[in-house]
């Protein structure tokens, strides 16, 4: 859910800000800053690059498995903790104006991580602090300051781990405390394929929330950018007999093929073959096609196992 974390925070903050009567420009600044902070916890994936060292580049599945295997060393640990997110958000809010205080708080966080989990986790915590500091400076530059900066940093950082409850290892929500909040993945269905399809739907919903937030800021309607080509995604239902039933452990074929349906958004319309669609129309029509494809596949699969 790498994309969904940022788009969900962006969309939620944008819509809430507009509902509260904030100007569109201000809402955009708040939403973008929140989205950036929501992406920060996944800096821990940088360590996963170690898994690609020495891997045969002609074996993409082996490379992917090695990458994800290496990621489990530190992923969803220190950077996904609410006990780290809240003091870090406070430090980031202070970073543009009270640098020494902010640096002291972040240095203390890194020191605690080093004492609890060692140098690798501490290096990840330092990377987390560096990116958060950078995004705090960006927020300050676009007018998100003080309590507003604290609020969007907290929303972005604290919302992130809850988007990871449906896939893989659950986040360590209260690290460094030895308290397990979620001992295992939250299961949407006993059928592993339906669970994966549900998680995929949650990801799509998070992306749609970001799209709706962006359109609301621009005072536009989604129907202005989605056309009939999105309906072509319904044909993906046929993949239920061609693609092995996907699960969290074997999702590559499904994910890559269903996302490929989105390329329908960049194809010229038959009525105007020489004219390529604009970027917003291509992106949103493509997203709509992927959504239709996911629903069509889920319906076909559910009908087959019923």
Short mmCIF file of C-alpha atoms in Angstrom, two decimals:
data_model
loop_
_atom_site.label_atom_id
_atom_site.label_comp_id
_atom_site.label_asym_id
_atom_site.label_seq_id
_atom_site.Cartn_x
_atom_site.Cartn_y
_atom_site.Cartn_z
CA UNK A 1 0.00 0.00 0.00
CA UNK A 2 2.87 2.34 -0.71
CA UNK A 3 0.78 4.72 -2.81
CA UNK A 4 -2.39 4.40 -0.77
CA UNK A 5 -0.85 5.73 2.44
CA UNK A 6 -0.04 9.07 0.85
CA UNK A 7 -3.21 9.41 -1.22
CA UNK A 8 -5.48 8.54 1.70
CA UNK A 9 -3.86 11.15 3.97
CA UNK A 10 -3.87 13.70 1.14
CA UNK A 11 -7.53 13.11 0.29
CA UNK A 12 -8.78 13.01 3.88
CA UNK A 13 -7.00 16.23 4.84
CA UNK A 14 -8.05 17.99 1.63
CA UNK A 15 -11.73 17.13 2.07
CA UNK A 16 -11.75 17.95 5.79
CA UNK A 17 -10.00 21.26 5.20
CA UNK A 18 -12.44 22.26 2.47
CA UNK A 19 -15.38 21.18 4.66
CA UNK A 20 -14.01 23.45 7.41
CA UNK A 21 -14.06 26.40 5.02
CA UNK A 22 -10.33 26.63 4.34
CA UNK A 23 -9.30 28.19 1.02
CA UNK A 24 -8.46 25.81 -1.80
CA UNK A 25 -4.83 26.91 -1.86
CA UNK A 26 -4.48 26.37 1.88
CA UNK A 27 -6.22 23.00 1.64
CA UNK A 28 -3.78 21.95 -1.08
CA UNK A 29 -0.78 22.89 1.08
CA UNK A 30 -2.14 21.00 4.09
CA UNK A 31 -3.06 17.95 2.01
CA UNK A 32 0.25 17.69 0.17
CA UNK A 33 2.21 18.02 3.41
CA UNK A 34 0.06 15.35 5.08
CA UNK A 35 0.56 13.04 2.10
CA UNK A 36 4.32 13.46 2.25
CA UNK A 37 4.41 12.64 5.96
CA UNK A 38 2.22 9.58 5.35
CA UNK A 39 4.89 8.24 3.01
CA UNK A 40 7.78 8.74 5.46
CA UNK A 41 7.38 5.47 7.46
CA UNK A 42 8.15 3.42 4.37
CA UNK A 43 11.71 4.77 4.23
CA UNK A 44 12.51 1.58 6.13
CA UNK A 45 12.17 -0.22 2.79
CA UNK A 46 15.58 1.24 1.87
CA UNK A 47 17.14 -1.67 3.73
CA UNK A 48 15.34 -4.11 1.43
CA UNK A 49 17.71 -3.07 -1.36
CA UNK A 50 20.27 -5.26 0.39
CA UNK A 51 18.21 -8.22 -0.80
CA UNK A 52 18.94 -7.35 -4.43
CA UNK A 53 22.69 -7.64 -4.03
CA UNK A 54 23.96 -10.58 -6.07
CA UNK A 55 20.50 -11.54 -7.38
CA UNK A 56 20.23 -12.60 -11.03
CA UNK A 57 18.45 -9.67 -12.78
CA UNK A 58 17.02 -12.07 -15.37
CA UNK A 59 14.95 -13.76 -12.64
CA UNK A 60 12.40 -11.09 -11.63
CA UNK A 61 10.40 -13.33 -9.30
CA UNK A 62 13.53 -14.40 -7.44
CA UNK A 63 14.60 -10.78 -7.18
CA UNK A 64 11.19 -9.77 -5.85
CA UNK A 65 11.22 -12.56 -3.26
CA UNK A 66 14.73 -11.62 -2.15
CA UNK A 67 13.74 -7.94 -1.92
CA UNK A 68 10.67 -8.62 0.21
CA UNK A 69 12.56 -11.14 2.30
CA UNK A 70 15.21 -8.57 3.19
CA UNK A 71 12.52 -6.00 3.98
CA UNK A 72 11.22 -8.09 6.88
CA UNK A 73 14.36 -7.31 8.88
CA UNK A 74 13.24 -3.78 9.76
CA UNK A 75 10.03 -3.05 7.83
CA UNK A 76 6.98 -2.05 9.89
CA UNK A 77 9.06 -1.67 13.02
CA UNK A 78 10.33 1.59 14.45
CA UNK A 79 8.96 3.80 11.66
CA UNK A 80 5.45 2.35 12.02
CA UNK A 81 5.13 2.90 15.76
CA UNK A 82 2.62 5.35 17.22
CA UNK A 83 4.95 5.71 20.20
CA UNK A 84 7.55 7.05 17.77
CA UNK A 85 5.17 8.91 15.43
CA UNK A 86 3.76 11.34 17.98
CA UNK A 87 7.01 12.68 19.48
CA UNK A 88 8.51 12.68 15.98
CA UNK A 89 5.58 14.76 14.70
CA UNK A 90 6.16 17.24 17.50
CA UNK A 91 9.85 17.43 16.61
CA UNK A 92 9.08 17.92 12.92
CA UNK A 93 6.66 20.73 13.76
CA UNK A 94 9.48 22.46 15.65
CA UNK A 95 12.16 21.76 13.04
CA UNK A 96 11.70 24.90 10.89
CA UNK A 97 11.80 27.33 13.84
CA UNK A 98 13.42 25.59 16.84
CA UNK A 99 16.05 23.44 15.22
CA UNK A 100 18.08 22.56 18.31
CA UNK A 101 15.07 21.35 20.26
CA UNK A 102 13.80 19.34 17.29
CA UNK A 103 17.22 17.85 16.64
CA UNK A 104 17.54 16.90 20.30
CA UNK A 105 14.21 15.05 20.31
CA UNK A 106 15.02 13.19 17.10
CA UNK A 107 18.53 12.33 18.29
CA UNK A 108 17.03 10.92 21.49
CA UNK A 109 14.63 8.78 19.44
CA UNK A 110 17.50 7.39 17.37
CA UNK A 111 19.50 6.70 20.54
CA UNK A 112 16.59 4.77 22.09
CA UNK A 113 16.18 2.73 18.91
CA UNK A 114 19.90 1.96 18.89
CA UNK A 115 19.76 0.80 22.51
CA UNK A 116 16.69 -1.39 21.89
CA UNK A 117 17.27 -2.77 18.39
CA UNK A 118 20.85 -2.08 17.33
CA UNK A 119 22.59 -0.15 14.54
CA UNK A 120 20.47 -1.22 11.55
CA UNK A 121 17.21 -0.08 13.15
CA UNK A 122 18.93 3.10 14.37
CA UNK A 123 20.09 3.87 10.81
CA UNK A 124 16.49 3.43 9.61
CA UNK A 125 15.30 5.75 12.41
CA UNK A 126 17.86 8.35 11.35
CA UNK A 127 16.63 8.11 7.74
CA UNK A 128 13.07 8.50 9.01
CA UNK A 129 14.10 11.61 10.92
CA UNK A 130 15.92 13.08 7.92
CA UNK A 131 12.95 12.69 5.56
CA UNK A 132 10.52 13.99 8.16
CA UNK A 133 12.75 17.02 8.72
CA UNK A 134 12.90 17.68 4.98
CA UNK A 135 9.13 17.47 4.58
CA UNK A 136 8.62 19.70 7.61
CA UNK A 137 10.77 22.33 5.91
CA UNK A 138 8.68 21.94 2.78
CA UNK A 139 5.46 22.35 4.75
CA UNK A 140 6.80 25.47 6.43
CA UNK A 141 7.78 26.89 3.03
CA UNK A 142 4.24 26.50 1.68
CA UNK A 143 2.66 28.05 4.76
CA UNK A 144 1.91 24.99 6.94
CA UNK A 145 3.34 26.03 10.27
CA UNK A 146 3.02 25.63 14.01
CA UNK A 147 0.02 23.62 15.14
CA UNK A 148 -1.08 23.03 11.55
CA UNK A 149 2.26 21.42 10.78
CA UNK A 150 2.02 19.34 13.94
CA UNK A 151 -1.50 18.21 13.00
CA UNK A 152 -0.72 17.12 9.42
CA UNK A 153 2.53 15.45 10.49
CA UNK A 154 0.66 13.49 13.17
CA UNK A 155 -2.13 12.53 10.75
CA UNK A 156 0.32 11.37 8.11
CA UNK A 157 2.62 9.41 10.41
CA UNK A 158 -0.07 7.93 12.66
CA UNK A 159 -2.45 6.91 9.88
CA UNK A 160 0.23 5.00 7.96
CA UNK A 161 0.53 1.81 10.05
CA UNK A 162 -3.23 1.14 9.99
CA UNK A 163 -3.05 0.77 6.22
CA UNK A 164 -0.67 -2.16 6.71
CA UNK A 165 -2.94 -4.35 8.81
CA UNK A 166 -4.32 -6.33 5.86
CA UNK A 167 -1.06 -7.44 4.27
CA UNK A 168 2.08 -9.11 5.56
CA UNK A 169 3.54 -8.69 9.02
CA UNK A 170 1.44 -6.33 11.17
CA UNK A 171 3.19 -3.13 12.28
CA UNK A 172 4.73 -2.80 15.72
CA UNK A 173 2.29 -0.10 16.81
CA UNK A 174 3.80 0.54 20.23
CA UNK A 175 7.52 -0.07 19.58
CA UNK A 176 9.81 0.07 21.62
CA UNK A 177 7.33 -1.13 24.23
CA UNK A 178 7.00 -4.90 24.42
CA UNK A 179 3.27 -4.75 23.70
CA UNK A 180 1.64 -6.58 20.78
CA UNK A 181 -1.49 -4.83 19.53
CA UNK A 182 -2.01 -6.96 16.41
CA UNK A 183 -0.37 -10.36 16.53
CA UNK A 184 -1.23 -11.24 12.94
CA UNK A 185 -2.67 -9.87 9.73
CA UNK A 186 -6.27 -8.67 10.00
CA UNK A 187 -8.22 -11.19 7.89
CA UNK A 188 -11.12 -10.02 5.72
CA UNK A 189 -12.06 -13.54 4.60
CA UNK A 190 -11.08 -17.10 5.40
CA UNK A 191 -10.60 -17.57 1.66
CA UNK A 192 -7.06 -16.23 0.98
CA UNK A 193 -7.99 -15.03 -2.51
CA UNK A 194 -11.03 -13.09 -1.31
CA UNK A 195 -8.84 -11.60 1.42
CA UNK A 196 -6.32 -10.41 -1.16
CA UNK A 197 -9.10 -8.97 -3.34
CA UNK A 198 -10.47 -7.14 -0.30
CA UNK A 199 -7.05 -5.70 0.49
CA UNK A 200 -6.70 -4.66 -3.14
CA UNK A 201 -10.07 -2.93 -2.87
CA UNK A 202 -8.94 -1.03 0.21
CA UNK A 203 -5.86 0.16 -1.68
CA UNK A 204 -8.01 1.32 -4.59
CA UNK A 205 -10.34 3.13 -2.17
CA UNK A 206 -7.36 4.94 -0.66
CA UNK A 207 -6.22 6.06 -4.10
CA UNK A 208 -9.75 7.17 -5.03
CA UNK A 209 -9.88 9.22 -1.82
CA UNK A 210 -6.78 11.08 -2.98
CA UNK A 211 -8.27 11.63 -6.44
CA UNK A 212 -11.51 12.98 -4.97
CA UNK A 213 -9.52 15.29 -2.69
CA UNK A 214 -7.49 16.64 -5.60
CA UNK A 215 -10.61 17.19 -7.71
CA UNK A 216 -12.36 18.93 -4.81
CA UNK A 217 -9.43 21.31 -4.43
CA UNK A 218 -9.61 22.07 -8.16
CA UNK A 219 -13.43 22.38 -7.98
CA UNK A 220 -13.87 19.64 -10.57
CA UNK A 221 -16.07 16.56 -10.81
CA UNK A 222 -14.82 13.01 -11.38
CA UNK A 223 -17.33 12.48 -14.21
CA UNK A 224 -15.44 15.07 -16.25
CA UNK A 225 -12.45 12.71 -16.48
CA UNK A 226 -13.92 9.21 -16.72
CA UNK A 227 -15.24 7.99 -20.06
CA UNK A 228 -16.71 4.77 -21.47
CA UNK A 229 -13.28 3.17 -22.00
CA UNK A 230 -13.21 2.33 -18.29
CA UNK A 231 -15.93 -0.26 -18.91
CA UNK A 232 -13.36 -2.35 -20.77
CA UNK A 233 -12.09 -3.43 -17.38
CA UNK A 234 -15.10 -5.74 -17.07
CA UNK A 235 -13.44 -8.10 -19.53
CA UNK A 236 -10.84 -8.88 -16.86
CA UNK A 237 -13.40 -11.23 -15.31
CA UNK A 238 -12.16 -13.77 -17.87
CA UNK A 239 -8.80 -13.77 -16.09
CA UNK A 240 -10.37 -15.95 -13.40
CA UNK A 241 -9.75 -18.94 -15.71
CA UNK A 242 -6.31 -17.78 -16.90
CA UNK A 243 -4.63 -16.35 -13.79
CA UNK A 244 -3.97 -18.68 -10.85
CA UNK A 245 -6.07 -17.71 -7.83
CA UNK A 246 -3.92 -15.05 -6.14
CA UNK A 247 -3.07 -14.87 -2.45
CA UNK A 248 -0.86 -12.56 -0.42
CA UNK A 249 2.08 -14.89 -1.08
CA UNK A 250 1.42 -15.32 -4.82
CA UNK A 251 -0.09 -12.06 -5.98
CA UNK A 252 2.35 -10.95 -8.69
CA UNK A 253 0.49 -12.26 -11.73
CA UNK A 254 -2.81 -10.80 -10.57
CA UNK A 255 -1.43 -7.43 -9.54
CA UNK A 256 0.65 -6.87 -12.66
CA UNK A 257 -2.09 -8.01 -15.03
CA UNK A 258 -4.92 -6.07 -13.39
CA UNK A 259 -2.84 -2.91 -13.27
CA UNK A 260 -2.08 -3.36 -16.96
CA UNK A 261 -5.80 -2.85 -17.57
CA UNK A 262 -5.23 0.78 -16.62
CA UNK A 263 -3.36 1.38 -19.86
CA UNK A 264 -6.78 1.71 -21.49
CA UNK A 265 -6.71 5.25 -20.12
CA UNK A 266 -3.87 6.29 -22.43
CA UNK A 267 -5.31 4.75 -25.59
CA UNK A 268 -6.90 7.15 -28.08
CA UNK A 269 -10.67 7.08 -28.37
CA UNK A 270 -11.97 5.31 -31.48
CA UNK A 271 -13.91 8.47 -32.30
CA UNK A 272 -10.73 10.55 -32.23
CA UNK A 273 -7.84 8.16 -33.03
CA UNK A 274 -5.28 10.89 -33.54
CA UNK A 275 -5.90 12.59 -30.23
CA UNK A 276 -4.34 11.25 -27.05
CA UNK A 277 -6.27 11.90 -23.82
CA UNK A 278 -4.95 14.47 -21.35
CA UNK A 279 -3.04 13.26 -18.29
CA UNK A 280 -5.90 13.70 -15.77
CA UNK A 281 -8.38 11.91 -18.03
CA UNK A 282 -5.91 9.14 -18.82
CA UNK A 283 -5.03 8.58 -15.15
CA UNK A 284 -8.57 8.66 -13.78
CA UNK A 285 -10.06 6.62 -16.63
CA UNK A 286 -7.25 4.09 -16.14
CA UNK A 287 -7.93 3.96 -12.39
CA UNK A 288 -11.63 3.47 -13.08
CA UNK A 289 -10.82 0.63 -15.49
CA UNK A 290 -8.64 -1.09 -12.88
CA UNK A 291 -11.42 -0.70 -10.33
CA UNK A 292 -13.97 -2.23 -12.70
CA UNK A 293 -11.51 -5.04 -13.46
CA UNK A 294 -10.94 -5.78 -9.79
CA UNK A 295 -14.67 -5.89 -9.07
CA UNK A 296 -15.34 -8.05 -12.15
CA UNK A 297 -12.63 -10.53 -11.15
CA UNK A 298 -13.91 -10.66 -7.56
CA UNK A 299 -17.47 -11.33 -8.71
CA UNK A 300 -16.33 -14.03 -11.14
CA UNK A 301 -14.12 -15.68 -8.50
CA UNK A 302 -16.83 -15.56 -5.82
CA UNK A 303 -19.33 -17.07 -8.26
CA UNK A 304 -16.89 -19.86 -9.04
CA UNK A 305 -16.31 -20.85 -5.41
CA UNK A 306 -19.90 -20.37 -4.28
#
